[in-house]
Amino acid sequence: MKISMISEHASPLAAIGGVDAGGQNVHVAELAKALAVRGHDVTVYTRKDNRALPARVTLSEGYEVVNVAAGPPEPVPKDELLPFMPALAEGIAADWRGGAPEVAHSHFWMSGVACIEATQQLGSDTEESPHMAQTFHALGSVKRRHQGPQDTSPKEREWMEPWVGQSVDRVVATCTDEVFELKRLGVDRTRISIVPCGVDTAMFTPHGPAEPRPEGYRILTVGRLVPRKGVDTVIQSLSGLALRGIRNAELWVVGGGAGADALDEDPEVRRLRNLASDVGVSTQVKFTGQVPRERMPAVLRSADVVVCAPWYEPFGIVPLEAMGCGIPVIATAVGGLSDTVTHGVTGLQIPPKDPDALAEALAELLSQPDMARSMGRAGVTRVRDRYTWSRVAADTERVYESMLGGASRRRVVRLDGSGFGRSGA
Ligand code: UDP
């Protein structure tokens, strides 16, 4: 099958851990690779965000990345990329004229906008144009609910995102919770499939090198340093943990900019450092900055527990990586984490924004090493059974096949005055 993936801000070539580079980059890279292993011809289209990038890169992983000139060839925050989507669409459509794919799978709502526009540019015969699949990764409706005025998404997202969901042939949700949200956005349930994200189970294994262990406990939290990841809750929980008699725990906050200067300049790091100082736990908290992907398994293996405490989480790859390494996970019971972490089996679930509940769960887990070890083992089994990229790719392939196999095509809904989606049903 000839497959195009569109990932406007999240290139598989990017360094992971910065503000806009996280799970989506990993997802697109791993899915592209696993689909290529299954014999598909995969091309990933992304925005050229660095002058030095060549127009096309063929990766040893078996797929190609096309860096489309769309906007300045430098990093631009993802929430400012919408004006460049027509140029991205034009670049994609130009490439497709040399041979259109059967399936175009977009990641994030703005890629969906570019994809719809590119298919429209190819011609109005929808039977000839690629079948469109869409993975949102995050939904604006959820973001708005949690972040309110702090949400920096362009205002167009409010109506363009549902429009994308209603216009594509299939929406691939990554967790059960997302299906309810999508239905609320007017996406027809019969056009939604659930395929989770995966984890590289050859890389994230329980055995292998580990970073040196501390004398006491090590708690790890990993991810982009944005408020919704709930790192503040983890920091606050350390004082509750001390009240429960555990004072010898250090917290590694992994992620953010690379290097000490980048961390010092990050307002979110300053906020978290001030918080640690206010609650009297500064000496226990270490900001490691961005950890390169290849070092991540060794970092995870050095932990007693990995905490994922977001307010909301479209999927969350970190718990799978921790489980792959045999580390128990304490996660807030939100979004994809409700599906991946089994309470009492592979870790513990807690409510979001609740430092006391987290302290209680940490104390329960750290004070019972046998239970923690058995949860770690259960995590390894769970990810190997359910979350390998080869299984995710096989499930994704089934979704593509069902789109190609005759289900009625979706026709793009006309948008008045948007400049996108020129032809209507
Ligand atoms: N990550 C990394 N280095 C860092 C911080 C994070 O390689 O310093 C990786 C992490 O291992 C995971 C991804 O970034 O693969 C984060 O994915 P997740 O789905 O948990 O969160 P998202 O960034 O999508 O919100």
Short mmCIF file of C-alpha atoms and ligand atoms in Angstrom, two decimals:
data_model
loop_
_atom_site.label_atom_id
_atom_site.label_comp_id
_atom_site.label_asym_id
_atom_site.label_seq_id
_atom_site.Cartn_x
_atom_site.Cartn_y
_atom_site.Cartn_z
CA MET A 1 0.00 0.00 0.00
CA LYS A 2 1.29 3.49 -0.74
CA ILE A 3 0.83 5.51 2.45
CA SER A 4 1.44 9.19 3.18
CA MET A 5 1.69 10.39 6.76
CA ILE A 6 1.32 14.07 7.42
CA SER A 7 2.77 15.47 10.61
CA GLU A 8 3.07 19.25 10.27
CA HIS A 9 4.97 20.10 13.47
CA ALA A 10 6.22 16.74 14.66
CA SER A 11 8.98 15.41 12.44
CA PRO A 12 10.34 11.93 13.03
CA LEU A 13 13.77 13.57 12.62
CA ALA A 14 13.37 15.99 15.58
CA ALA A 15 15.08 15.77 18.97
CA ILE A 16 12.44 14.71 21.48
CA GLY A 17 11.63 16.45 24.78
CA GLY A 18 11.27 20.12 23.78
CA VAL A 19 7.99 22.03 24.16
CA ASP A 20 6.53 20.83 20.86
CA ALA A 21 8.46 17.57 20.38
CA GLY A 22 7.17 14.56 22.24
CA GLY A 23 4.87 11.61 21.77
CA GLN A 24 3.62 12.58 18.33
CA ASN A 25 7.14 12.57 16.89
CA VAL A 26 7.79 9.14 18.40
CA HIS A 27 4.40 7.84 17.24
CA VAL A 28 4.83 8.96 13.64
CA ALA A 29 8.41 7.63 13.44
CA GLU A 30 7.60 4.25 14.95
CA LEU A 31 4.35 3.73 13.05
CA ALA A 32 6.02 4.67 9.75
CA LYS A 33 8.84 2.25 10.49
CA ALA A 34 6.53 -0.61 11.51
CA LEU A 35 4.33 -0.10 8.44
CA ALA A 36 7.45 -0.11 6.24
CA VAL A 37 8.50 -3.40 7.87
CA ARG A 38 5.09 -4.80 6.81
CA GLY A 39 6.02 -3.98 3.22
CA HIS A 40 4.22 -0.67 2.75
CA ASP A 41 5.63 2.29 0.87
CA VAL A 42 5.58 5.07 3.50
CA THR A 43 6.36 8.77 3.12
CA VAL A 44 6.10 11.26 6.00
CA TYR A 45 5.43 14.89 5.09
CA THR A 46 6.42 17.52 7.61
CA ARG A 47 7.18 21.23 7.62
CA LYS A 48 10.79 22.15 6.95
CA ASP A 49 11.82 23.75 10.26
CA ASN A 50 15.55 24.01 9.71
CA ARG A 51 17.38 25.61 6.80
CA ALA A 52 19.93 22.78 6.72
CA LEU A 53 17.35 20.04 6.15
CA PRO A 54 17.33 18.48 2.67
CA ALA A 55 14.02 18.30 0.83
CA ARG A 56 13.90 14.50 1.10
CA VAL A 57 15.56 12.09 3.48
CA THR A 58 15.44 8.32 3.07
CA LEU A 59 15.85 6.68 6.44
CA SER A 60 17.50 3.33 7.10
CA GLU A 61 14.23 2.49 8.91
CA GLY A 62 12.70 2.01 5.45
CA TYR A 63 10.61 5.13 4.91
CA GLU A 64 11.09 8.60 3.51
CA VAL A 65 10.66 12.03 5.11
CA VAL A 66 9.76 14.98 2.88
CA ASN A 67 10.54 18.37 4.41
CA VAL A 68 8.09 20.73 2.74
CA ALA A 69 8.93 24.44 2.52
CA ALA A 70 6.00 26.08 4.35
CA GLY A 71 6.75 29.21 6.33
CA PRO A 72 10.17 30.14 7.69
CA PRO A 73 12.69 27.26 7.70
CA GLU A 74 13.13 27.51 11.46
CA PRO A 75 11.23 26.33 14.55
CA VAL A 76 7.83 28.01 14.90
CA PRO A 77 5.54 27.21 17.88
CA LYS A 78 2.91 24.75 16.70
CA ASP A 79 0.05 27.06 17.64
CA GLU A 80 1.37 29.59 15.09
CA LEU A 81 1.56 27.20 12.16
CA LEU A 82 -1.98 27.43 10.75
CA PRO A 83 -1.15 30.20 8.21
CA PHE A 84 1.45 27.87 6.68
CA MET A 85 -0.91 24.95 6.09
CA PRO A 86 -1.92 26.04 2.56
CA ALA A 87 1.79 26.04 1.56
CA LEU A 88 2.24 22.65 3.21
CA ALA A 89 -0.80 21.37 1.31
CA GLU A 90 0.58 22.73 -1.94
CA GLY A 91 3.92 20.97 -1.40
CA ILE A 92 2.18 17.69 -0.58
CA ALA A 93 -0.18 17.93 -3.57
CA ALA A 94 2.78 18.70 -5.88
CA ASP A 95 4.51 15.55 -4.65
CA TRP A 96 1.35 13.48 -4.99
CA ARG A 97 1.03 14.48 -8.64
CA GLY A 98 4.00 12.15 -9.23
CA GLY A 99 1.95 9.28 -7.75
CA ALA A 100 -0.82 9.72 -5.21
CA PRO A 101 -1.01 7.44 -2.18
CA GLU A 102 -3.96 5.18 -1.46
CA VAL A 103 -4.04 6.38 2.14
CA ALA A 104 -3.14 9.74 3.67
CA HIS A 105 -2.95 9.54 7.46
CA SER A 106 -2.72 12.91 9.21
CA HIS A 107 -1.48 13.50 12.73
CA PHE A 108 -2.84 16.49 14.71
CA TRP A 109 -5.72 18.64 13.50
CA MET A 110 -3.63 21.06 11.44
CA SER A 111 -2.13 18.21 9.42
CA GLY A 112 -5.72 17.17 8.71
CA VAL A 113 -6.43 20.67 7.40
CA ALA A 114 -3.38 20.44 5.10
CA CYS A 115 -4.34 16.93 4.00
CA ILE A 116 -7.91 17.89 3.06
CA GLU A 117 -6.58 20.88 1.14
CA ALA A 118 -3.99 18.72 -0.65
CA THR A 119 -6.62 16.16 -1.71
CA GLN A 120 -8.81 19.02 -2.98
CA GLN A 121 -5.90 20.36 -5.02
CA LEU A 122 -5.38 16.94 -6.60
CA GLY A 123 -8.79 17.17 -8.19
CA SER A 124 -12.43 17.02 -7.37
CA ASP A 125 -12.82 13.30 -8.16
CA THR A 126 -12.92 11.99 -4.60
CA GLU A 127 -12.85 8.38 -5.79
CA GLU A 128 -9.33 8.93 -7.16
CA SER A 129 -7.97 10.95 -4.26
CA PRO A 130 -6.33 9.31 -1.22
CA HIS A 131 -8.53 7.90 1.52
CA MET A 132 -8.02 10.09 4.55
CA ALA A 133 -7.37 8.85 8.07
CA GLN A 134 -6.90 11.21 10.99
CA THR A 135 -5.27 10.79 14.40
CA PHE A 136 -5.78 13.91 16.50
CA HIS A 137 -3.27 13.13 19.29
CA ALA A 138 -4.87 15.96 21.29
CA LEU A 139 -8.25 17.64 21.01
CA GLY A 140 -8.81 21.37 21.28
CA SER A 141 -12.11 20.83 23.09
CA VAL A 142 -10.27 19.01 25.90
CA LYS A 143 -7.44 21.50 25.95
CA ARG A 144 -9.85 24.43 26.24
CA ARG A 145 -11.73 22.71 29.05
CA HIS A 146 -8.55 22.29 31.07
CA GLN A 147 -6.51 25.31 30.09
CA GLY A 148 -9.18 27.96 29.52
CA PRO A 149 -7.59 31.28 28.60
CA GLN A 150 -4.09 29.76 28.84
CA ASP A 151 -4.82 27.72 25.70
CA THR A 152 -2.70 29.27 22.94
CA SER A 153 -4.37 27.36 20.09
CA PRO A 154 -5.53 29.52 17.18
CA LYS A 155 -9.23 30.38 17.53
CA GLU A 156 -9.96 28.60 14.24
CA ARG A 157 -9.24 25.28 15.96
CA GLU A 158 -12.66 25.43 17.61
CA TRP A 159 -14.49 24.83 14.33
CA MET A 160 -11.76 23.49 12.06
CA GLU A 161 -10.98 20.50 14.26
CA PRO A 162 -14.55 19.13 14.22
CA TRP A 163 -14.64 19.89 10.49
CA VAL A 164 -11.54 17.73 9.96
CA GLY A 165 -13.10 14.94 12.05
CA GLN A 166 -16.33 15.11 10.05
CA SER A 167 -14.60 15.31 6.66
CA VAL A 168 -12.10 12.44 6.74
CA ASP A 169 -12.91 8.82 5.95
CA ARG A 170 -11.75 7.49 9.31
CA VAL A 171 -10.69 8.92 12.66
CA VAL A 172 -8.20 6.78 14.54
CA ALA A 173 -8.70 7.44 18.25
CA THR A 174 -5.87 6.35 20.54
CA CYS A 175 -8.02 5.59 23.59
CA THR A 176 -11.59 4.91 24.67
CA ASP A 177 -11.98 8.29 26.32
CA GLU A 178 -11.24 10.05 23.03
CA VAL A 179 -14.17 8.30 21.33
CA PHE A 180 -16.64 10.13 23.60
CA GLU A 181 -14.98 13.45 22.84
CA LEU A 182 -15.04 12.77 19.11
CA LYS A 183 -18.72 11.90 19.19
CA ARG A 184 -19.35 15.19 20.96
CA LEU A 185 -17.55 16.92 18.07
CA GLY A 186 -20.02 15.38 15.66
CA VAL A 187 -17.84 12.56 14.34
CA ASP A 188 -19.94 9.57 13.31
CA ARG A 189 -19.13 6.61 15.64
CA THR A 190 -19.06 4.21 12.72
CA ARG A 191 -16.12 6.14 11.30
CA ILE A 192 -14.04 5.96 14.50
CA SER A 193 -11.56 3.15 15.16
CA ILE A 194 -9.42 2.78 18.26
CA VAL A 195 -5.76 1.94 17.82
CA PRO A 196 -3.47 2.74 20.74
CA CYS A 197 0.07 4.06 20.53
CA GLY A 198 2.86 1.57 20.96
CA VAL A 199 6.28 1.16 22.51
CA ASP A 200 9.55 -0.20 21.16
CA THR A 201 9.75 -3.38 23.23
CA ALA A 202 13.22 -4.19 21.91
CA MET A 203 14.52 -0.90 23.29
CA PHE A 204 12.44 -0.51 26.46
CA THR A 205 13.31 -3.79 28.19
CA PRO A 206 13.75 -4.61 31.87
CA HIS A 207 17.32 -5.80 31.34
CA GLY A 208 20.12 -3.53 30.17
CA PRO A 209 22.23 -0.66 31.42
CA ALA A 210 20.81 1.59 34.12
CA GLU A 211 21.90 5.02 35.36
CA PRO A 212 23.59 4.82 38.78
CA ARG A 213 21.01 4.31 41.52
CA PRO A 214 20.73 6.57 44.57
CA GLU A 215 20.93 5.19 48.12
CA GLY A 216 17.31 6.04 48.73
CA TYR A 217 14.41 6.00 46.28
CA ARG A 218 14.22 7.57 42.86
CA ILE A 219 10.91 8.86 41.52
CA LEU A 220 10.88 9.81 37.87
CA THR A 221 8.58 12.01 35.88
CA VAL A 222 9.22 12.35 32.15
CA GLY A 223 7.82 14.63 29.49
CA ARG A 224 7.59 18.02 27.91
CA LEU A 225 7.74 20.68 30.60
CA VAL A 226 4.31 22.17 30.09
CA PRO A 227 1.95 22.86 33.02
CA ARG A 228 -0.64 20.28 32.02
CA LYS A 229 1.87 17.47 32.60
CA GLY A 230 1.36 18.05 36.36
CA VAL A 231 5.01 18.14 37.42
CA ASP A 232 3.95 20.63 40.10
CA THR A 233 1.71 17.97 41.66
CA VAL A 234 4.64 15.54 41.78
CA ILE A 235 6.87 18.14 43.46
CA GLN A 236 4.15 18.96 45.99
CA SER A 237 3.63 15.27 46.78
CA LEU A 238 7.19 15.01 48.16
CA SER A 239 6.22 16.87 51.32
CA GLY A 240 3.23 14.53 51.82
CA LEU A 241 5.58 11.62 51.30
CA ALA A 242 7.88 12.98 54.02
CA LEU A 243 4.87 13.23 56.36
CA ARG A 244 4.35 9.51 55.70
CA GLY A 245 7.92 8.82 56.82
CA ILE A 246 9.69 8.65 53.44
CA ARG A 247 12.29 11.43 53.27
CA ASN A 248 14.99 9.69 51.24
CA ALA A 249 13.31 9.97 47.84
CA GLU A 250 14.73 12.05 45.04
CA LEU A 251 12.65 13.25 42.10
CA TRP A 252 14.12 13.44 38.62
CA VAL A 253 12.19 15.71 36.31
CA VAL A 254 13.19 14.57 32.81
CA GLY A 255 12.46 16.74 29.79
CA GLY A 256 12.58 20.38 28.75
CA GLY A 257 15.42 22.13 26.99
CA ALA A 258 18.83 20.56 26.42
CA GLY A 259 21.57 21.89 28.70
CA ALA A 260 21.70 23.99 31.86
CA ASP A 261 21.23 27.36 30.11
CA ALA A 262 18.07 26.25 28.34
CA LEU A 263 16.66 25.03 31.66
CA ASP A 264 17.60 28.22 33.54
CA GLU A 265 15.87 30.33 30.92
CA ASP A 266 12.66 28.27 30.88
CA PRO A 267 9.90 30.09 32.82
CA GLU A 268 8.22 26.75 33.60
CA VAL A 269 11.43 25.45 35.19
CA ARG A 270 11.66 28.66 37.23
CA ARG A 271 8.07 28.20 38.39
CA LEU A 272 8.70 24.57 39.37
CA ARG A 273 11.97 25.43 41.14
CA ASN A 274 10.20 28.17 43.14
CA LEU A 275 7.46 25.71 44.04
CA ALA A 276 10.01 23.13 45.21
CA SER A 277 11.62 25.77 47.36
CA ASP A 278 8.23 26.92 48.76
CA VAL A 279 7.33 23.38 49.83
CA GLY A 280 10.83 22.75 51.18
CA VAL A 281 11.87 19.94 48.83
CA SER A 282 14.43 21.73 46.60
CA THR A 283 17.27 19.41 47.57
CA GLN A 284 15.25 16.38 46.48
CA VAL A 285 14.39 17.64 42.99
CA LYS A 286 16.72 17.42 40.01
CA PHE A 287 15.92 18.79 36.55
CA THR A 288 17.86 16.64 34.09
CA GLY A 289 16.82 18.59 30.98
CA GLN A 290 16.18 16.78 27.74
CA VAL A 291 17.38 13.19 27.76
CA PRO A 292 18.21 11.75 24.34
CA ARG A 293 15.94 8.93 23.34
CA GLU A 294 18.67 6.29 23.36
CA ARG A 295 19.48 7.10 27.03
CA MET A 296 15.84 6.93 28.13
CA PRO A 297 15.69 3.17 28.90
CA ALA A 298 18.74 3.44 31.21
CA VAL A 299 17.17 6.43 32.96
CA LEU A 300 13.84 4.61 33.40
CA ARG A 301 15.53 1.46 34.72
CA SER A 302 17.19 3.51 37.49
CA ALA A 303 13.80 4.49 38.97
CA ASP A 304 11.72 2.84 41.68
CA VAL A 305 8.58 4.31 40.21
CA VAL A 306 7.56 6.49 37.28
CA VAL A 307 4.85 9.07 37.94
CA CYS A 308 2.67 10.45 35.14
CA ALA A 309 0.43 13.10 36.67
CA PRO A 310 -1.10 15.07 33.79
CA TRP A 311 -4.43 16.91 34.08
CA TYR A 312 -5.40 15.22 30.84
CA GLU A 313 -3.52 13.02 28.37
CA PRO A 314 -4.58 12.08 24.84
CA PHE A 315 -2.49 8.93 25.10
CA GLY A 316 0.85 9.10 26.96
CA ILE A 317 3.71 6.96 25.70
CA VAL A 318 5.87 7.35 28.82
CA PRO A 319 3.89 4.84 30.94
CA LEU A 320 4.35 2.22 28.21
CA GLU A 321 8.09 2.91 28.11
CA ALA A 322 8.30 2.59 31.90
CA MET A 323 6.25 -0.63 31.84
CA GLY A 324 8.50 -2.01 29.10
CA CYS A 325 11.45 -1.44 31.45
CA GLY A 326 9.66 -3.24 34.29
CA ILE A 327 9.02 -0.10 36.36
CA PRO A 328 5.66 0.36 38.12
CA VAL A 329 3.70 3.45 37.13
CA ILE A 330 1.55 5.79 39.17
CA ALA A 331 -0.69 7.65 36.75
CA THR A 332 -3.64 9.97 36.90
CA ALA A 333 -6.80 8.24 35.69
CA VAL A 334 -7.22 10.42 32.60
CA GLY A 335 -7.37 9.84 28.84
CA GLY A 336 -5.13 7.10 27.51
CA LEU A 337 -3.61 6.45 30.93
CA SER A 338 -6.93 4.94 32.07
CA ASP A 339 -6.50 2.28 29.36
CA THR A 340 -2.78 1.58 29.71
CA VAL A 341 -2.14 1.50 33.47
CA THR A 342 -4.10 -1.21 35.26
CA HIS A 343 -4.80 -0.15 38.83
CA GLY A 344 -3.34 -2.61 41.33
CA VAL A 345 -1.72 -4.69 38.57
CA THR A 346 0.83 -2.62 36.64
CA GLY A 347 0.71 0.38 38.96
CA LEU A 348 -1.74 2.68 40.69
CA GLN A 349 -4.22 5.22 39.40
CA ILE A 350 -4.89 8.48 41.20
CA PRO A 351 -7.06 11.55 40.56
CA PRO A 352 -5.39 14.50 38.78
CA LYS A 353 -4.11 17.57 40.65
CA ASP A 354 -4.14 15.75 43.98
CA PRO A 355 -0.68 15.81 45.64
CA ASP A 356 -2.00 14.05 48.74
CA ALA A 357 -3.42 11.10 46.79
CA LEU A 358 -0.11 10.89 44.94
CA ALA A 359 1.87 10.95 48.20
CA GLU A 360 -0.34 8.14 49.53
CA ALA A 361 0.15 6.06 46.38
CA LEU A 362 3.93 6.67 46.41
CA ALA A 363 4.14 5.64 50.06
CA GLU A 364 2.10 2.49 49.36
CA LEU A 365 4.32 1.48 46.47
CA LEU A 366 7.74 2.45 47.84
CA SER A 367 7.12 0.76 51.18
CA GLN A 368 6.23 -2.56 49.50
CA PRO A 369 9.12 -3.47 47.19
CA ASP A 370 7.73 -6.95 46.47
CA MET A 371 4.45 -5.50 45.28
CA ALA A 372 6.34 -2.88 43.23
CA ARG A 373 8.47 -5.56 41.59
CA SER A 374 5.46 -7.69 40.69
CA MET A 375 3.71 -4.63 39.23
CA GLY A 376 6.85 -4.00 37.16
CA ARG A 377 6.76 -7.57 35.83
CA ALA A 378 3.06 -7.29 35.03
CA GLY A 379 3.82 -4.10 33.08
CA VAL A 380 6.37 -5.91 30.91
CA THR A 381 3.82 -8.62 30.07
CA ARG A 382 1.12 -6.07 29.34
CA VAL A 383 3.14 -4.01 26.86
CA ARG A 384 4.53 -7.09 25.12
CA ASP A 385 1.01 -8.47 24.72
CA ARG A 386 -0.77 -5.32 23.65
CA TYR A 387 1.43 -2.39 22.78
CA THR A 388 4.19 -3.47 20.39
CA TRP A 389 4.52 -1.25 17.32
CA SER A 390 4.14 -4.31 15.11
CA ARG A 391 0.70 -4.94 16.63
CA VAL A 392 -0.19 -1.24 16.38
CA ALA A 393 0.91 -1.23 12.72
CA ALA A 394 -1.14 -4.37 11.99
CA ASP A 395 -4.22 -2.77 13.59
CA THR A 396 -3.62 0.46 11.67
CA GLU A 397 -3.26 -1.50 8.45
CA ARG A 398 -6.66 -3.12 9.12
CA VAL A 399 -8.17 0.36 9.48
CA TYR A 400 -6.64 1.40 6.15
CA GLU A 401 -7.90 -1.78 4.49
CA SER A 402 -11.41 -1.22 5.78
CA MET A 403 -11.32 2.31 4.29
CA LEU A 404 -10.16 0.99 0.94
CA GLY A 405 -12.58 -1.91 1.07
CA GLY A 406 -15.64 -0.06 -0.03
CA ALA A 407 -17.05 1.81 2.95
CA SER A 408 -18.67 4.94 1.54
CA ARG A 409 -16.30 7.84 1.02
CA ARG A 410 -16.64 10.92 3.12
CA ARG A 411 -17.08 14.14 1.24
CA VAL A 412 -15.43 17.27 2.54
CA VAL A 413 -17.94 19.62 4.08
CA ARG A 414 -17.89 23.12 2.64
CA LEU A 415 -16.47 25.76 4.95
CA ASP A 416 -17.57 29.30 4.28
CA GLY A 417 -14.82 31.88 4.18
CA SER A 418 -12.16 29.65 5.68
CA GLY A 419 -9.89 29.49 2.68
CA PHE A 420 -9.76 25.71 3.20
CA GLY A 421 -11.86 22.88 1.84
CA ARG A 422 -12.82 24.61 -1.34
CA SER A 423 -15.04 21.96 -2.84
CA GLY A 424 -18.05 20.69 -1.02
CA ALA A 425 -20.35 17.73 -0.99
N1 UDP B 1 11.13 12.08 25.82
C1 UDP B 1 12.48 11.98 25.50
N2 UDP B 1 13.35 12.82 26.15
C2 UDP B 1 12.95 13.71 27.10
C3 UDP B 1 11.57 13.77 27.42
C4 UDP B 1 10.68 12.94 26.75
O1 UDP B 1 12.91 11.18 24.67
O2 UDP B 1 13.79 14.40 27.64
C5 UDP B 1 10.19 11.18 25.11
C6 UDP B 1 9.55 10.13 25.99
O3 UDP B 1 10.44 9.07 26.25
C7 UDP B 1 8.31 9.77 25.18
C8 UDP B 1 7.91 11.11 24.55
O4 UDP B 1 9.08 11.94 24.62
O5 UDP B 1 8.66 8.86 24.16
C9 UDP B 1 6.76 11.76 25.30
O6 UDP B 1 5.57 11.16 24.90
P1 UDP B 1 4.19 11.24 25.67
O7 UDP B 1 3.18 10.59 24.80
O8 UDP B 1 4.32 10.66 27.04
O9 UDP B 1 3.88 12.78 25.86
P2 UDP B 1 3.60 13.96 24.80
O10 UDP B 1 4.91 14.65 24.62
O11 UDP B 1 3.08 13.36 23.54
O12 UDP B 1 2.59 14.85 25.45
#
